[in-house]
CSV table of C-alpha atoms in Angstrom, one decimal:
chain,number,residue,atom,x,y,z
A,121,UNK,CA,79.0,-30.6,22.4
A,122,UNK,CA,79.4,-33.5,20.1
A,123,UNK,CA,79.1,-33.7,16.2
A,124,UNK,CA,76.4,-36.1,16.5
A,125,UNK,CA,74.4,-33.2,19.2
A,126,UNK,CA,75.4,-30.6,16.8
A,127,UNK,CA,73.5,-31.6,14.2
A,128,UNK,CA,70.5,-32.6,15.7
A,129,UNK,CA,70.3,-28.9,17.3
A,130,UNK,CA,71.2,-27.7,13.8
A,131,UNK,CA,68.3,-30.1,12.3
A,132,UNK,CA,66.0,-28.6,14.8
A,133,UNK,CA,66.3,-24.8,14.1
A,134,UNK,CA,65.7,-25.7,10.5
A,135,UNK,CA,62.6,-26.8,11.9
A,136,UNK,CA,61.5,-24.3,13.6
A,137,UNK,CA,62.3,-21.8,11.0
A,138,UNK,CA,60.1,-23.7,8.0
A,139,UNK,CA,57.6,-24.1,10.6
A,140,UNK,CA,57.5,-20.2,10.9
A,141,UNK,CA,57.5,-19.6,7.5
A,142,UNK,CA,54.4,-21.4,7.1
A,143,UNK,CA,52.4,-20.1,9.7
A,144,UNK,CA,53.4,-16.2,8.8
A,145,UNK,CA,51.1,-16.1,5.4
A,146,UNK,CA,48.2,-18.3,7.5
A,147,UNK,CA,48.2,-15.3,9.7
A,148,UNK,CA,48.5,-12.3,7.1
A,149,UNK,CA,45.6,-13.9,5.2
A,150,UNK,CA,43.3,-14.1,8.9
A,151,UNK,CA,44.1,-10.9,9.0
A,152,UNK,CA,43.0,-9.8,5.8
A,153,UNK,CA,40.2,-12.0,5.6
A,154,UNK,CA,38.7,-9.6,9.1
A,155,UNK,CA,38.9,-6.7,7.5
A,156,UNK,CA,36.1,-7.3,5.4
A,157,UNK,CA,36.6,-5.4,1.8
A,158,UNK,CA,38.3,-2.5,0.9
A,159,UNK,CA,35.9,-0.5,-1.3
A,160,UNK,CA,32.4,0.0,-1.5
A,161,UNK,CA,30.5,1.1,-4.1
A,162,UNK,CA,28.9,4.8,-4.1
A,163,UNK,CA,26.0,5.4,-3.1
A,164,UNK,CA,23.8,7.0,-6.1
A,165,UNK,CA,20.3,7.2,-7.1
A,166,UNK,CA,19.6,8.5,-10.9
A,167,UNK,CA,17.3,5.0,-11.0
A,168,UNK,CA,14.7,7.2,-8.8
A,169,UNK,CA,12.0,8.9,-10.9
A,170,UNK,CA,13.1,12.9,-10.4
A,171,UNK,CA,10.7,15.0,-8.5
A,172,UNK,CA,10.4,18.6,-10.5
A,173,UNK,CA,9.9,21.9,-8.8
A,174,UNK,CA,8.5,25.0,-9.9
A,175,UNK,CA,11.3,27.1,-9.2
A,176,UNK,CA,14.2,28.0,-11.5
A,177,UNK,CA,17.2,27.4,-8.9
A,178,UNK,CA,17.8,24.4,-6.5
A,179,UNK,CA,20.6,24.4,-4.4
A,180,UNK,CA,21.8,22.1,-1.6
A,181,UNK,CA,23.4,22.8,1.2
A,182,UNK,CA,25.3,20.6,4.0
A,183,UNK,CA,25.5,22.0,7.5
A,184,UNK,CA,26.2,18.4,9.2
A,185,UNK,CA,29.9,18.5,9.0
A,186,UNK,CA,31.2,20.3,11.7
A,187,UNK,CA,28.6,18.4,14.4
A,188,UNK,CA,29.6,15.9,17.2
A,189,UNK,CA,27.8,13.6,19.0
A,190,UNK,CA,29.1,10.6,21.6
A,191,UNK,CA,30.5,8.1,20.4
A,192,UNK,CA,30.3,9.3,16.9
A,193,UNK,CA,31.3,6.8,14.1
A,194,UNK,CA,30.1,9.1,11.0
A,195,UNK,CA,33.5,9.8,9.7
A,196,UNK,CA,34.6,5.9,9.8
A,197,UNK,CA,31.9,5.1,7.1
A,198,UNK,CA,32.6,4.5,3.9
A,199,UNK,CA,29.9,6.7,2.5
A,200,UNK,CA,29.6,9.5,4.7
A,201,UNK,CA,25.5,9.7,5.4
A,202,UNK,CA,25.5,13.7,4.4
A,203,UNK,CA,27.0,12.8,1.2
A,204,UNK,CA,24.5,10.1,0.4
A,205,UNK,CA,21.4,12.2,0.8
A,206,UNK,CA,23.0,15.4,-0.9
A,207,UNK,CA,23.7,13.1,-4.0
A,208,UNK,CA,19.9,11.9,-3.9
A,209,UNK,CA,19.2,15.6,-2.9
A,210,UNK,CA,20.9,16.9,-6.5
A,211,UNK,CA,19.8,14.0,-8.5
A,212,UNK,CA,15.7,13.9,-7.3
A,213,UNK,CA,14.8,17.3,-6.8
A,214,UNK,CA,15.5,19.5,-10.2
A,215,UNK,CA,13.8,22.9,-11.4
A,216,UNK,CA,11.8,23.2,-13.9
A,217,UNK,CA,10.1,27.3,-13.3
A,218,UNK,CA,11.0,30.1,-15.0
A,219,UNK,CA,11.7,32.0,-11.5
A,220,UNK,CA,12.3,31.4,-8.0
A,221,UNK,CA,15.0,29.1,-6.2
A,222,UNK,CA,14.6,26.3,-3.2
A,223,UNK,CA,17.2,25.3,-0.4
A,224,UNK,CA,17.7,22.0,0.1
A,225,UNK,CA,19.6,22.0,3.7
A,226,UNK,CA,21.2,19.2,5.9
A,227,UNK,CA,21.0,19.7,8.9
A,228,UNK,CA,22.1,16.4,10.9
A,229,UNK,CA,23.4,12.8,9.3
A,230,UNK,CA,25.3,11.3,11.4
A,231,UNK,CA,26.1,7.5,13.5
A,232,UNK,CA,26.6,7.0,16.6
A,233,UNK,CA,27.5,3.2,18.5
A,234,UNK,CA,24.5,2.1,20.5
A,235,UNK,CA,25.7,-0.2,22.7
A,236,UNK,CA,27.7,-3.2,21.8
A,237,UNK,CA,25.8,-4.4,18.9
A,238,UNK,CA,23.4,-1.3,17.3
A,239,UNK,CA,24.5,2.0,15.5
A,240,UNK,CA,22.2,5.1,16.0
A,241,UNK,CA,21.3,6.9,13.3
A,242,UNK,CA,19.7,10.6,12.4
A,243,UNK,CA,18.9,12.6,9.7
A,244,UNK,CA,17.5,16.0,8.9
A,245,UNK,CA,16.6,18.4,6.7
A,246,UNK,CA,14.8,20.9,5.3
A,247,UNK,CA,13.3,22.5,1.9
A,248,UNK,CA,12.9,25.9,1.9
A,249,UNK,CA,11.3,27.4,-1.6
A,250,UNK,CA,11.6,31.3,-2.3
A,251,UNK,CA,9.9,33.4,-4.7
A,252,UNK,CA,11.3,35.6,-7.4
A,253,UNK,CA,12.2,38.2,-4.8
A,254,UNK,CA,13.8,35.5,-2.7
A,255,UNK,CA,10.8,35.9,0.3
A,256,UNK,CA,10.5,32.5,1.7
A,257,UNK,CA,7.1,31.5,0.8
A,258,UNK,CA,7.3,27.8,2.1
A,259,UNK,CA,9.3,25.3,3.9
A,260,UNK,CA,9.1,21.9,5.3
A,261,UNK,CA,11.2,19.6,7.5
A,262,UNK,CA,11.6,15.7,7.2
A,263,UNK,CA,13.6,14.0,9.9
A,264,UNK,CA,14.4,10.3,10.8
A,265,UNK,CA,16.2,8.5,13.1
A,266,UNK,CA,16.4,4.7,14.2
A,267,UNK,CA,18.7,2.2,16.0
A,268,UNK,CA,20.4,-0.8,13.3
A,269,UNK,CA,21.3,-3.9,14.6
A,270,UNK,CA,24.3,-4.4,13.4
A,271,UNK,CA,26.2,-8.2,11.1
A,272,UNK,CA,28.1,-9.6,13.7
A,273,UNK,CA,30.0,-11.6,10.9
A,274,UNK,CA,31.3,-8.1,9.6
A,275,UNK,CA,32.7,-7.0,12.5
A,276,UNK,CA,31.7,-4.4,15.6
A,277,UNK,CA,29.1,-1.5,15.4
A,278,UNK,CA,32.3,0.8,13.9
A,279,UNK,CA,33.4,-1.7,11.1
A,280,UNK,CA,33.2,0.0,8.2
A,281,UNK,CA,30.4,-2.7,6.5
A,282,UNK,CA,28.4,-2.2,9.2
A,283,UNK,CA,28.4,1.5,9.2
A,284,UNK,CA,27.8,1.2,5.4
A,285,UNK,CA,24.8,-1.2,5.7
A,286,UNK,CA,23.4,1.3,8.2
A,287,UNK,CA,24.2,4.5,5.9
A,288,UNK,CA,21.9,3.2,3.4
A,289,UNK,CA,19.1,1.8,5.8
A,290,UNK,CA,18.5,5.5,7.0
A,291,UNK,CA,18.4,7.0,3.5
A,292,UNK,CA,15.8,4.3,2.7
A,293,UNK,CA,14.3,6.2,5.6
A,294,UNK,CA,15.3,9.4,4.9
A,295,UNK,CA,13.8,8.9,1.0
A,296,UNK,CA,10.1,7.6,2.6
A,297,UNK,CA,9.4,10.9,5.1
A,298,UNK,CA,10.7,13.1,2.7
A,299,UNK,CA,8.7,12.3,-0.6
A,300,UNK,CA,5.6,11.9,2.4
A,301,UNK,CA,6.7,15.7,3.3
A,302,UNK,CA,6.3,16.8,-0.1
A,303,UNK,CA,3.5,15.5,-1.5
A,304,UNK,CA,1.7,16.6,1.7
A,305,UNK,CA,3.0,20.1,2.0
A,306,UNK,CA,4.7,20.8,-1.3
A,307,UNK,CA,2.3,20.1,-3.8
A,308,UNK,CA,1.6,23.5,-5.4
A,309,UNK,CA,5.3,23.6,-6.5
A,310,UNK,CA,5.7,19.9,-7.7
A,311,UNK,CA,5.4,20.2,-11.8
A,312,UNK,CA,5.9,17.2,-14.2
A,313,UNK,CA,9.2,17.2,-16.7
A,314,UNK,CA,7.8,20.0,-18.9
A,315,UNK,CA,7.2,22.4,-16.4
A,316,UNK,CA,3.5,22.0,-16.3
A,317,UNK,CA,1.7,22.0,-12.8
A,318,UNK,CA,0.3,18.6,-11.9
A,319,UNK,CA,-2.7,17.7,-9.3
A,320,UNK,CA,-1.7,14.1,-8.6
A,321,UNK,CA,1.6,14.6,-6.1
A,322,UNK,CA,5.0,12.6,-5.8
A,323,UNK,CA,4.6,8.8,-6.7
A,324,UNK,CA,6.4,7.0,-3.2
A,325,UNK,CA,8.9,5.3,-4.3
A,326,UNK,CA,11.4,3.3,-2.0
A,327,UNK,CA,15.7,2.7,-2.6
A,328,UNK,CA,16.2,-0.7,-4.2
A,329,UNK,CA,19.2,-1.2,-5.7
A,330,UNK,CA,20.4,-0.1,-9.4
A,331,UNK,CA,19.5,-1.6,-12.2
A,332,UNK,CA,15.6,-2.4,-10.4
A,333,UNK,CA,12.1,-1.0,-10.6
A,334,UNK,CA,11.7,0.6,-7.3
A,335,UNK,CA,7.8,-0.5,-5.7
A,336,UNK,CA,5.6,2.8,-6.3
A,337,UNK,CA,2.4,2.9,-4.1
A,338,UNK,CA,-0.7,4.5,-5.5
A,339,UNK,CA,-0.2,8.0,-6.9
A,340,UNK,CA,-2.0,10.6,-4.8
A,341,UNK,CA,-4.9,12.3,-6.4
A,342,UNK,CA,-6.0,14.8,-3.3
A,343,UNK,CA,-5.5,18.6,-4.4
A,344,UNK,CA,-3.6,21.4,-3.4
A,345,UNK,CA,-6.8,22.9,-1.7
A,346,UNK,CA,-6.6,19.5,0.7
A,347,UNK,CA,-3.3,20.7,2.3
A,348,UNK,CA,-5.3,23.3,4.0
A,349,UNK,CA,-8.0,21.4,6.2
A,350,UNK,CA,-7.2,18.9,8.8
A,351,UNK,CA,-9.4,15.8,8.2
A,352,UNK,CA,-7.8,12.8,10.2
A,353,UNK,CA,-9.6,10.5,7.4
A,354,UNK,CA,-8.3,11.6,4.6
A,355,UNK,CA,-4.4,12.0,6.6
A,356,UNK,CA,-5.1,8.3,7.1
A,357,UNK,CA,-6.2,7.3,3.4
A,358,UNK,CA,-2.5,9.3,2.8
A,359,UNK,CA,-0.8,7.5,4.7
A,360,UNK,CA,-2.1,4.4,3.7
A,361,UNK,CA,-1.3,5.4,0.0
A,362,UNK,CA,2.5,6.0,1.1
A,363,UNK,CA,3.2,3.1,3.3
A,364,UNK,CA,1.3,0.4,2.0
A,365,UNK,CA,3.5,-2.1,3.7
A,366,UNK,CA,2.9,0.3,7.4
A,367,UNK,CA,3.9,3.1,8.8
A,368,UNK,CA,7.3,4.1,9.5
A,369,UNK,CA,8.3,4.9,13.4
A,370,UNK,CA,8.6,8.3,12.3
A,371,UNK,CA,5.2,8.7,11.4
A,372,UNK,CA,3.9,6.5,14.0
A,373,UNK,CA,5.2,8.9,16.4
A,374,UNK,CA,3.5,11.6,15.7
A,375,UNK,CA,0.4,9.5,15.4
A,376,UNK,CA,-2.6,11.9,17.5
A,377,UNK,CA,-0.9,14.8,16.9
A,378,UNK,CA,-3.4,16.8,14.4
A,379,UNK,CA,-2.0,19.5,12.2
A,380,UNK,CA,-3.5,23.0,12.8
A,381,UNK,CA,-6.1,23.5,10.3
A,382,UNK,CA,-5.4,26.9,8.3
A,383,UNK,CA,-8.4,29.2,7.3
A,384,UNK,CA,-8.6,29.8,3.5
A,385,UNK,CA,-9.1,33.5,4.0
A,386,UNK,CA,-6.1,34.3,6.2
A,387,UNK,CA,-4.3,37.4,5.7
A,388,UNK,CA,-1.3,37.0,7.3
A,389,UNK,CA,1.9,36.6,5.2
A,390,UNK,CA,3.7,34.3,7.7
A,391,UNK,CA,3.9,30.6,7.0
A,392,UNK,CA,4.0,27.6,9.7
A,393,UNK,CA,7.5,25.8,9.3
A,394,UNK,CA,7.5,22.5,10.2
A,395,UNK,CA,6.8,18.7,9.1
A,396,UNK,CA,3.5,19.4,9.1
A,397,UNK,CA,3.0,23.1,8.3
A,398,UNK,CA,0.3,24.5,5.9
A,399,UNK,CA,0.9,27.4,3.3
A,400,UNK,CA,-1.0,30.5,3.1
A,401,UNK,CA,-2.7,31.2,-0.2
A,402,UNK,CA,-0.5,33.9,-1.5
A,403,UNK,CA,2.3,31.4,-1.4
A,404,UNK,CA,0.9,29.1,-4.2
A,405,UNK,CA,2.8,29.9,-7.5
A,406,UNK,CA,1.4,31.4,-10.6
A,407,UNK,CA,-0.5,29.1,-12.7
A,408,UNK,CA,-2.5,27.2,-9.9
């Protein structure tokens, strides 16, 4: 090989290598730029107006952990859904009896990949109350599921913006059915800040985000003493006070499905448990 080949070999490998060296960072930063980012803020809700209890004790329990569905994607979110509604779960609910104690349980929150562009999700729970000589004396069930498209642009249905767009889509869910739950079931034991009983109910609120004035529908004014008829009007004008903007699939689902109406004078000591179980009368609390 000649000098003159030499060098023009030599000139080309010099080349080659700056041309490498260029393209190397172009594809680190494509890379990076898929991932989407890093962190994501908590999840929290002390902006929600508290919902007092007549009970002395709250406690709240997560039994979703351990449970595995197909194609399960819970873990891969950022904000695990279980941990989301047991930090609204300990913010919201809060004691303010003298005795007594209520069990806040999760039972399911998880995410599953539907398809190639959803992700299924599920919650529920249940609120159990117990008296001073911890007999259950109520207990009500909210539950939610729904199927969220997902953002393309941030990736697949097991990107971790995805799944944390979807996490807080089913606790704006989860919030709606289970302030409905309470003010329809649980409103012997709902008290204001002092501790004193109160007639109105739970004021719906929905999630916004921090910093906002979450929208608040019309408070409900129906009494304890309507939790024990079934009247499919007034049901209506209650739902119409909770979801002004419509009904929820949840609650359209059980549309035509009338709760049991509940005699005044019953003597049994056993309660219905359920979503849409009534209370007999030697559950409501002293002071009502």
């Amino acid at each position: 090989m000649s000098l003159r080949q030499q060098n023009t070999f030599s000139l080309k490998l010099k080349l080659c290598a700056s041309a490498l060296l260029l393209i190397t960072p172009m594809i680190g930063l494509t890379a990076c730029s898929s991932d989407g980012p890093k962190t994501f803020a908590p999840l929290t809700y002390d902006y929600l107006t508290p919902i007092f209890f007549n009970v002395n004790h709250i406690t709240v329990q997560n039994l979703a952990g351990d449970q595995k569905y197909p194609r399960d994607v819970t873990n891969l979110s950022p904000v695990l859904p279980a941990t989301a509604l047991s930090n609204m779960a300990n913010t919201r609910f809060q004691a303010r009896g003298s005795s007594g104690n209520a069990t806040f349980t999760i039972n399911r929150a998880s995410l599953q990949e539907q398809g190639h562009n959803g992700i299924y999700g599920q919650m529920d729970a249940t609120l159990d109350i117990f008296d001073s000589s911890n007999k259950k004396v109520a207990s009500v069930t909210a539950s939610v599921n729904h199927t969220y498209n997902i953002d393309s642009s941030k990736g697949d249905a097991s990107s971790k913006a995805n799944l944390y767009d979807a996490t807080q889509k089913l606790m704006q869910d989860m919030n709606v059915e289970l302030e409905f739950q309470i003010r329809k079931h649980l409103n012997n034991w709902i008290v204001d800040a002092t501790g004193t009983p109160i007639s109105g109910g739970v004021q719906t609120q929905n999630l916004g985000a921090p910093g906002t004035t979450p929208a608040a529908s019309t408070t409900n004014t129906t009494t304890s003493t309507a939790i024990k008829t079934s009247n499919s009007s007034s049901d209506d004008d209650d739902l119409s006070a909770v979801f002004p903007g419509g009904k929820p699939d949840s609650v359209k689902a059980r549309e035509g499905i009338k709760p049991a109406a509940a005699s005044s004078n019953t003597s049994s000591s056993k309660y219905p448990v359920g979503s849409f179980g009534t209370l007999p009368e030697g559950a409501t609390p002293s002071g009502y």
